[in-house]
Short mmCIF file of C-alpha atoms in Angstrom, two decimals:
data_model
loop_
_atom_site.label_atom_id
_atom_site.label_comp_id
_atom_site.label_asym_id
_atom_site.label_seq_id
_atom_site.Cartn_x
_atom_site.Cartn_y
_atom_site.Cartn_z
CA MET A 4 0.00 0.00 0.00
CA ARG A 5 1.30 3.45 -0.88
CA VAL A 6 1.79 5.94 1.92
CA VAL A 7 2.22 9.70 1.47
CA LEU A 8 3.60 12.25 3.89
CA ASP A 9 1.03 14.56 5.45
CA PRO A 10 1.60 17.96 3.80
CA ARG A 11 1.67 19.48 7.31
CA THR A 12 4.59 17.27 8.38
CA ARG A 13 7.73 19.39 8.62
CA VAL A 14 10.86 17.79 7.20
CA ARG A 15 14.24 18.97 8.49
CA ASP A 16 17.89 17.90 8.30
CA GLY A 17 17.48 16.37 4.85
CA GLY A 18 14.72 14.07 6.08
CA ARG A 19 16.43 12.96 9.29
CA THR A 20 14.03 14.95 11.48
CA LEU A 21 10.24 14.98 11.03
CA LEU A 22 7.75 16.99 13.06
CA THR A 23 4.22 15.62 12.68
CA PRO A 24 1.05 17.75 12.63
CA THR A 25 0.42 16.74 16.26
CA GLY A 26 3.86 17.91 17.37
CA ARG A 27 5.50 14.50 17.59
CA LEU A 28 9.19 14.42 16.71
CA LEU A 29 10.66 11.56 14.66
CA ARG A 30 14.35 10.92 14.14
CA LEU A 31 15.35 8.88 11.09
CA THR A 32 18.63 7.36 10.01
CA GLY A 33 20.27 8.43 6.79
CA ALA A 34 18.89 5.32 5.12
CA GLY A 35 15.42 6.12 6.42
CA ALA A 36 15.64 9.68 5.14
CA GLU A 37 16.48 8.38 1.67
CA GLN A 38 13.32 6.21 1.72
CA LEU A 39 10.89 9.01 2.52
CA GLU A 40 9.58 9.23 -1.04
CA GLU A 41 8.93 5.48 -1.23
CA PRO A 42 9.21 4.07 2.30
CA GLY A 43 9.61 0.35 2.88
CA PRO A 44 7.19 -1.61 5.08
CA VAL A 45 8.96 -0.95 8.41
CA LEU A 46 9.42 2.79 7.85
CA ALA A 47 5.93 3.11 6.39
CA ARG A 48 4.41 1.60 9.52
CA ARG A 49 6.41 3.95 11.72
CA LEU A 50 5.32 6.98 9.71
CA LEU A 51 1.68 5.87 9.77
CA ASP A 52 1.63 5.20 13.51
CA ALA A 53 3.18 8.60 14.20
CA GLY A 54 0.69 10.44 11.98
CA ALA A 55 3.51 11.76 9.78
CA ALA A 56 2.06 9.97 6.75
CA HIS A 57 -1.22 8.43 5.65
CA PRO A 58 -2.16 5.51 3.40
CA ALA A 59 -3.26 6.17 -0.16
CA PRO A 60 -4.73 2.78 -1.11
CA ASP A 61 -6.06 1.87 -4.51
CA PRO A 62 -9.78 1.02 -4.73
CA ARG A 63 -10.76 -2.60 -4.18
CA PRO A 64 -13.92 -4.51 -5.18
CA ALA A 65 -16.67 -4.27 -2.57
CA ASP A 66 -18.41 -7.57 -3.26
CA ASP A 67 -17.35 -8.78 0.20
CA VAL A 68 -19.16 -5.90 1.96
CA THR A 69 -22.74 -5.76 3.25
CA VAL A 70 -24.22 -2.28 3.67
CA VAL A 71 -26.48 -2.04 6.75
CA VAL A 72 -28.98 0.83 6.80
CA PRO A 73 -31.01 1.29 10.01
CA VAL A 74 -34.15 3.34 9.48
CA ARG A 75 -37.33 4.45 11.17
CA ASP A 76 -39.75 6.08 8.72
CA ARG A 77 -38.09 8.83 6.58
CA THR A 78 -38.85 6.72 3.50
CA ALA A 79 -38.30 9.67 1.13
CA ARG A 80 -34.68 9.94 2.25
CA LEU A 81 -34.33 6.16 2.28
CA GLU A 82 -35.43 6.11 -1.36
CA VAL A 83 -32.58 8.46 -2.30
CA CYS A 84 -30.05 6.56 -0.19
CA LEU A 85 -30.94 3.14 -1.64
CA ALA A 86 -30.87 4.49 -5.18
CA ALA A 87 -27.19 5.31 -4.59
CA LEU A 88 -26.54 1.77 -3.29
CA VAL A 89 -27.85 -0.22 -6.26
CA GLY A 90 -25.36 -2.96 -7.06
CA TYR A 91 -24.25 -3.45 -3.46
CA ASP A 92 -25.46 -6.06 -0.98
CA VAL A 93 -27.81 -3.97 1.18
CA LEU A 94 -29.65 -4.94 4.38
CA VAL A 95 -32.17 -2.43 5.74
CA VAL A 96 -33.25 -2.76 9.38
CA ASP A 97 -36.73 -1.30 9.82
CA ASP A 98 -36.72 -0.07 13.42
CA GLY A 99 -40.49 -0.03 14.01
CA SER A 100 -41.51 2.29 11.17
CA THR A 101 -45.09 3.35 10.52
CA GLU A 102 -44.25 4.01 6.85
CA ASP A 103 -43.86 1.25 4.25
CA VAL A 104 -40.10 0.67 4.38
CA ALA A 105 -40.37 -2.79 2.81
CA ALA A 106 -41.88 -1.37 -0.38
CA VAL A 107 -38.97 1.08 -0.77
CA CYS A 108 -36.48 -1.75 -0.26
CA GLY A 109 -38.25 -3.87 -2.84
CA ARG A 110 -37.96 -1.15 -5.47
CA HIS A 111 -34.18 -1.02 -5.02
CA GLY A 112 -33.37 -4.69 -4.50
CA ALA A 113 -32.45 -4.32 -0.82
CA ARG A 114 -33.19 -6.94 1.81
CA CYS A 115 -35.35 -5.78 4.71
CA VAL A 116 -35.75 -7.05 8.27
CA ARG A 117 -38.22 -5.51 10.68
CA ARG A 118 -37.99 -5.19 14.46
CA GLU A 119 -39.75 -3.31 17.23
CA ASN A 120 -38.39 0.17 17.80
CA GLY A 121 -35.24 0.07 19.92
CA GLY A 122 -33.02 2.83 18.59
CA PRO A 123 -29.99 2.92 16.27
CA ALA A 124 -27.78 0.65 18.40
CA ALA A 125 -30.42 -2.05 18.65
CA ALA A 126 -31.19 -1.82 14.93
CA ARG A 127 -27.55 -2.30 13.99
CA ASN A 128 -27.21 -5.17 16.47
CA THR A 129 -30.17 -6.85 14.80
CA ALA A 130 -28.22 -6.95 11.55
CA ILE A 131 -25.00 -8.41 12.97
CA PRO A 132 -26.13 -12.09 13.22
CA LEU A 133 -27.43 -11.86 9.63
CA LEU A 134 -24.08 -10.88 8.13
CA ASP A 135 -22.08 -13.43 6.16
CA LYS A 136 -19.48 -11.26 4.40
CA ASP A 137 -16.07 -10.15 5.60
CA PHE A 138 -16.96 -6.47 5.98
CA VAL A 139 -19.96 -4.40 7.00
CA ALA A 140 -20.65 -0.79 6.07
CA PHE A 141 -23.03 1.05 8.40
CA LEU A 142 -24.80 3.88 6.59
CA ASP A 143 -27.56 6.14 7.90
CA SER A 144 -30.68 6.40 5.79
CA ASP A 145 -30.28 10.19 5.47
CA CYS A 146 -26.85 9.83 3.86
CA LEU A 147 -26.01 10.04 0.17
CA PRO A 148 -22.72 8.33 -0.75
CA PRO A 149 -20.87 9.11 -4.00
CA THR A 150 -20.14 6.62 -6.75
CA GLY A 151 -17.25 4.31 -5.83
CA TRP A 152 -17.24 5.30 -2.15
CA LEU A 153 -17.23 1.73 -0.83
CA GLU A 154 -14.50 0.56 -3.19
CA ALA A 155 -12.27 3.47 -2.14
CA LEU A 156 -12.73 2.72 1.56
CA ARG A 157 -12.38 -1.02 1.03
CA GLY A 158 -8.79 -0.46 -0.13
CA HIS A 159 -7.71 0.41 3.42
CA PHE A 160 -8.38 -3.14 4.58
CA GLU A 161 -5.48 -4.48 2.55
CA ASP A 162 -3.63 -3.49 5.71
CA PRO A 163 -4.57 -6.38 8.04
CA SER A 164 -4.25 -4.18 11.14
CA VAL A 165 -7.08 -1.89 10.01
CA VAL A 166 -10.42 -2.77 11.60
CA ALA A 167 -12.51 0.26 10.59
CA VAL A 168 -12.43 3.23 8.21
CA ALA A 169 -14.78 6.15 7.69
CA PRO A 170 -15.19 8.84 5.03
CA ARG A 171 -15.76 12.52 5.61
CA VAL A 172 -19.43 13.21 6.35
CA THR A 173 -20.67 16.67 5.39
CA GLY A 174 -24.01 18.40 5.57
CA GLY A 175 -24.47 22.14 5.75
CA PRO A 176 -21.95 24.75 6.91
CA ARG A 177 -21.26 23.20 10.35
CA SER A 178 -22.20 19.54 10.36
CA PRO A 179 -21.31 17.99 13.74
CA LEU A 180 -20.33 14.83 11.85
CA ASP A 181 -17.75 16.62 9.70
CA LEU A 182 -14.32 15.73 11.10
CA GLY A 183 -12.41 17.97 8.74
CA PRO A 184 -10.31 17.77 5.58
CA HIS A 185 -7.22 15.98 6.91
CA PRO A 186 -6.74 12.18 6.98
CA ALA A 187 -5.83 10.61 10.30
CA GLN A 188 -5.34 7.47 12.29
CA VAL A 189 -8.21 7.59 14.77
CA ARG A 190 -7.31 7.49 18.45
CA PRO A 191 -8.57 9.23 21.61
CA GLY A 192 -6.62 12.44 22.07
CA GLY A 193 -5.66 12.60 18.39
CA PRO A 194 -6.76 15.14 15.77
CA VAL A 195 -9.61 12.73 14.92
CA ALA A 196 -10.67 11.12 18.18
CA TYR A 197 -13.74 9.15 17.06
CA LEU A 198 -15.82 8.21 14.02
CA PRO A 199 -19.60 8.40 13.51
CA THR A 200 -21.52 5.41 12.21
CA ALA A 201 -23.38 7.67 9.82
CA ALA A 202 -20.89 6.08 7.40
CA LEU A 203 -18.44 3.52 8.77
CA VAL A 204 -16.92 0.34 7.32
CA VAL A 205 -15.82 -2.34 9.81
CA ARG A 206 -13.98 -5.64 9.47
CA ARG A 207 -16.59 -8.17 10.62
CA SER A 208 -14.09 -10.36 12.51
CA ALA A 209 -13.33 -7.32 14.73
CA LEU A 210 -16.90 -6.04 15.07
CA LEU A 211 -18.31 -5.69 18.59
CA PRO A 212 -21.98 -5.26 19.57
CA PHE A 213 -23.28 -1.73 20.04
CA ASP A 214 -24.20 -0.68 23.57
CA GLU A 215 -28.00 -0.48 23.35
CA SER A 216 -28.25 1.49 26.60
CA LEU A 217 -26.73 4.49 24.78
CA ARG A 218 -29.30 6.41 22.75
CA TYR A 219 -26.61 8.83 21.55
CA GLY A 220 -22.86 8.25 21.36
CA GLU A 221 -23.19 4.51 20.77
CA ASP A 222 -20.98 4.85 17.69
CA VAL A 223 -18.27 6.71 19.62
CA ASP A 224 -18.34 4.01 22.28
CA LEU A 225 -17.91 1.29 19.63
CA VAL A 226 -14.99 3.07 17.98
CA TRP A 227 -13.20 3.53 21.29
CA ARG A 228 -13.69 -0.14 22.18
CA LEU A 229 -12.29 -1.18 18.81
CA HIS A 230 -9.27 1.00 19.53
CA GLN A 231 -8.87 -0.45 23.01
CA ALA A 232 -8.92 -3.93 21.49
CA GLY A 233 -5.79 -3.03 19.51
CA GLY A 234 -7.30 -2.31 16.10
CA VAL A 235 -6.25 0.49 13.75
CA LEU A 236 -9.00 2.87 12.64
CA ARG A 237 -8.63 5.36 9.83
CA TYR A 238 -10.37 8.51 8.64
CA ASP A 239 -10.22 9.11 4.88
CA PRO A 240 -11.65 12.50 3.83
CA ARG A 241 -10.88 11.80 0.17
CA VAL A 242 -14.31 10.13 0.19
CA VAL A 243 -17.15 12.53 1.04
CA VAL A 244 -20.63 11.32 2.02
CA GLU A 245 -23.43 13.87 2.22
CA HIS A 246 -25.62 13.80 5.33
CA ALA A 247 -28.96 15.60 5.63
CA GLU A 248 -29.00 17.88 8.65
CA PRO A 249 -32.32 19.22 9.99
CA GLY A 250 -33.43 22.12 7.82
CA ASP A 251 -34.85 24.24 10.64
CA LEU A 252 -32.90 25.94 13.42
CA ALA A 253 -34.82 24.27 16.24
CA GLY A 254 -34.26 20.79 14.82
CA ARG A 255 -30.54 21.41 14.43
CA LEU A 256 -30.15 22.73 17.98
CA VAL A 257 -32.13 19.82 19.43
CA ARG A 258 -29.81 17.40 17.66
CA ARG A 259 -26.79 19.27 19.05
CA PHE A 260 -28.29 19.07 22.54
CA HIS A 261 -28.72 15.30 22.22
CA TYR A 262 -25.12 14.89 21.01
CA GLY A 263 -23.93 16.85 24.02
CA SER A 264 -25.94 14.68 26.39
CA SER A 265 -23.83 11.67 25.39
CA ALA A 266 -20.66 13.11 26.94
CA ALA A 267 -21.54 12.08 30.50
CA PRO A 268 -22.37 8.38 29.88
CA LEU A 269 -19.35 8.12 27.58
CA SER A 270 -17.10 9.58 30.27
CA LEU A 271 -18.31 6.92 32.72
CA ARG A 272 -17.38 4.18 30.24
CA HIS A 273 -14.17 5.82 28.99
CA PRO A 274 -12.90 8.09 31.77
CA GLU A 275 -9.75 9.19 29.96
CA ASN A 276 -11.31 9.90 26.58
CA VAL A 277 -13.80 12.71 27.19
CA THR A 278 -12.78 16.24 28.03
CA HIS A 279 -13.91 19.68 26.89
CA LEU A 280 -10.78 21.62 27.79
CA VAL A 281 -7.06 20.79 27.68
CA LEU A 282 -4.70 23.15 29.50
CA PRO A 283 -1.04 22.20 28.96
CA PRO A 284 1.02 24.22 31.47
CA TRP A 285 3.36 26.29 29.29
CA PRO A 286 0.93 27.35 26.53
CA THR A 287 -1.75 27.99 29.17
CA ALA A 288 0.61 30.30 31.04
CA VAL A 289 1.28 32.29 27.86
CA VAL A 290 -2.45 32.60 27.08
CA ALA A 291 -3.33 33.54 30.68
CA LEU A 292 -0.67 36.26 30.81
CA ALA A 293 -1.75 37.65 27.44
CA LEU A 294 -5.38 37.79 28.60
CA ALA A 295 -4.24 39.50 31.80
CA ARG A 296 -2.54 42.17 29.68
CA ARG A 297 0.96 41.15 30.65
CA PRO A 298 2.52 40.91 27.18
CA VAL A 299 6.12 41.15 28.38
CA LEU A 300 5.66 38.29 30.83
CA ALA A 301 3.77 36.27 28.19
CA ALA A 302 6.62 36.77 25.72
CA GLY A 303 9.12 35.76 28.40
CA VAL A 304 7.31 32.49 29.15
CA ALA A 305 7.06 31.78 25.42
CA ALA A 306 10.79 32.41 25.04
CA VAL A 307 11.64 30.02 27.87
CA SER A 308 9.33 27.39 26.38
CA THR A 309 10.99 27.85 22.99
CA ALA A 310 14.44 27.47 24.48
CA ARG A 311 13.42 24.28 26.27
CA LEU A 312 12.04 22.79 23.04
CA ASP A 313 15.07 23.84 21.04
CA ARG A 314 17.28 21.63 23.17
CA THR A 315 15.62 18.79 21.26
CA LEU A 316 14.94 20.33 17.85
CA HIS A 317 18.12 22.40 17.45
CA ASP A 318 16.18 24.69 15.12
CA PRO A 319 15.19 27.97 16.83
CA ALA A 320 12.77 29.05 14.11
CA LEU A 321 10.98 25.71 14.10
CA SER A 322 10.88 25.64 17.91
CA ALA A 323 9.31 29.10 17.95
CA ARG A 324 6.67 28.03 15.41
CA CYS A 325 5.85 24.95 17.48
CA VAL A 326 5.40 27.01 20.64
CA ALA A 327 3.24 29.50 18.75
CA ALA A 328 1.10 26.67 17.36
CA ALA A 329 0.67 25.11 20.82
CA THR A 330 -0.27 28.48 22.30
CA THR A 331 -2.76 29.17 19.52
CA GLY A 332 -4.27 25.70 19.92
CA THR A 333 -4.69 26.25 23.67
CA ALA A 334 -6.34 29.62 23.10
CA LEU A 335 -8.73 28.14 20.53
CA GLY A 336 -9.56 25.28 22.88
CA LEU A 337 -10.30 27.75 25.64
CA GLY A 338 -12.54 29.67 23.24
CA ARG A 339 -14.46 26.51 22.30
CA ALA A 340 -14.94 25.68 25.98
CA LEU A 341 -16.18 29.22 26.57
CA GLN A 342 -18.69 28.82 23.75
CA LEU A 343 -20.31 25.93 25.64
CA LEU A 344 -21.44 28.40 28.32
CA GLY A 345 -23.84 29.97 25.83
CA PRO A 346 -25.61 33.15 27.05
CA LEU A 347 -23.27 33.48 30.05
CA ALA A 348 -20.32 33.73 27.70
CA TRP A 349 -22.19 36.09 25.39
CA LEU A 350 -22.87 38.49 28.29
CA ALA A 351 -19.24 38.39 29.36
CA ALA A 352 -18.13 39.05 25.78
CA GLY A 353 -20.33 42.14 25.65
CA ARG A 354 -18.42 43.58 28.59
CA ASP A 355 -14.87 42.60 27.68
CA ARG A 356 -13.29 42.62 24.23
CA ARG A 357 -10.75 39.97 25.26
CA VAL A 358 -13.54 37.56 26.08
CA ALA A 359 -15.27 38.43 22.81
CA ALA A 360 -12.08 37.74 20.84
CA LEU A 361 -11.58 34.43 22.63
CA LEU A 362 -15.21 33.47 22.03
CA LEU A 363 -15.20 34.25 18.31
CA ALA A 364 -11.69 33.08 17.39
CA PRO A 365 -12.57 29.37 16.92
CA ALA A 366 -15.40 30.20 14.54
CA VAL A 367 -13.21 32.60 12.54
CA VAL A 368 -10.41 30.02 12.20
CA GLU A 369 -12.87 27.28 11.26
CA TRP A 370 -14.51 29.52 8.66
CA GLY A 371 -11.11 30.26 7.15
CA GLU A 372 -10.18 26.57 6.97
CA ARG A 373 -13.47 25.29 5.54
CA ARG A 374 -14.33 28.23 3.29
CA PRO A 375 -18.11 27.71 3.36
CA ARG A 376 -20.41 29.61 1.05
CA GLU A 377 -21.86 31.36 4.09
CA ASP A 378 -20.43 34.75 5.12
CA LEU A 379 -18.38 34.95 8.32
CA GLY A 380 -21.02 36.78 10.36
CA PRO A 381 -23.85 34.26 9.93
CA TYR A 382 -21.36 31.41 10.20
CA ALA A 383 -20.04 32.67 13.55
CA ALA A 384 -23.56 33.20 14.86
CA ARG A 385 -24.46 29.66 13.85
CA ALA A 386 -21.34 28.37 15.61
CA LEU A 387 -22.23 30.14 18.85
CA LEU A 388 -25.78 28.79 18.82
CA ASP A 389 -24.62 25.26 17.99
CA GLN A 390 -22.05 25.22 20.77
CA ALA A 391 -24.49 26.68 23.27
CA ALA A 392 -26.99 23.90 22.52
CA TYR A 393 -24.23 21.32 22.74
CA GLY A 394 -23.03 22.75 26.05
CA ALA A 395 -26.56 22.64 27.46
CA GLY A 396 -26.70 18.96 26.50
CA VAL A 397 -23.36 18.29 28.23
CA LEU A 398 -24.63 19.90 31.42
CA ALA A 399 -27.96 18.06 31.26
CA GLY A 400 -26.15 14.76 30.78
CA CYS A 401 -23.85 15.46 33.71
CA LEU A 402 -26.82 16.20 35.96
CA ARG A 403 -28.69 13.11 34.79
CA HIS A 404 -25.74 10.79 35.33
CA ARG A 405 -24.39 12.60 38.41
CA THR A 406 -20.91 13.13 37.12
CA ALA A 407 -18.77 16.19 36.44
CA ARG A 408 -16.07 14.36 34.46
CA PRO A 409 -16.78 16.00 31.08
CA LEU A 410 -16.56 19.43 32.75
CA LEU A 411 -13.10 18.98 34.21
CA PRO A 412 -10.09 20.44 32.35
CA ARG A 413 -6.98 18.33 31.88
CA ARG A 414 -3.30 18.99 31.29
CA LYS A 415 -3.15 16.44 28.48
CA ALA A 416 -5.75 15.47 25.89
CA GLY A 417 -7.44 12.13 26.30
CA GLY A 418 -10.09 12.70 23.65
CA ARG A 419 -12.73 15.09 22.45
CA GLU A 420 -16.40 15.22 23.09
CA PRO A 421 -18.41 13.69 20.23
CA GLY A 422 -20.13 16.14 17.96
CA ALA A 423 -18.06 19.09 19.17
CA ASN A 424 -16.63 21.29 16.39
#
């Protein structure tokens, strides 16, 4: 399988030193540096595991994949979804619909099994004993995959360590399922910490049952258990699946609230994986001093941090950029956490420009990266509303489950709350 360096990986010393997008430093021998363009199996694995490079597999036939589509009503969207799946082996699980799901399946050559309503996890679990192929692709009924999507994702499984892979899922300017434009190996605490089952392909020999007690976040729980079992999971944004978000504001905010409510039960199952705020000491000190209007002290702490890092990198300019990136990342994380406070944060922002800048910065950066068709003003307003609804869900979940774990900041990332952008 071909692997390609992440364009954000910094290459120094003629290829002997690599700095990954997550800040990890790799030292290579002279022979290893010469192989960077076409790395051998051992070096390729090292680059992949470090996040310095990503696989670029060729498409593979998908005749050993069953597509499982759980659905309750929404037959108009199911019609569109199944039309895009003609030619694949498709199993639809009717989760207690009142509409005629079986008739839609019949028109598109899909198998259909009906069960009493039990939610998405139960519907997917119903399909598992009926599978007889090596791979299963879970796809929500309100998703529209492109031509060749399954073949492109199937190529990743030529690596026997890979147990699951997901495409990019988009839908509107700020879909909570959109994990961004960069490929990644999925792990708690990484740039991509989880995958949604809106579109997810899993090796059947590694598949575990969904936790049916989770109404929301059951897909995140599955992905984290697959990771804990030692499997490799990948995110491939070269493949883009469209997902229909609620068209009205109220529907979108309700969905955000529900996503937020999953943080508490997930934190009880995976204590180290869910946090809303990471405060590494040195970058946090720089941000705190800057907010306190102590620029000289902030610059001094940044200089000391740069000097400490340069003892390893031996490249002052690169060390300074790394410290700046870590400080910026901490400030943006603090801004995203502030957004979860909703109206309380909005009131504080109206009284203090520093709070306002911190509150709006994540939305501005995100808008610049994604370049949506929406202007910055409406996009930022949408971001603030979305995060406020999500934050209300986090708080409601914490109260319901009597835990404050998702609310506690940490010095080191262990994961990211599902659905948070």
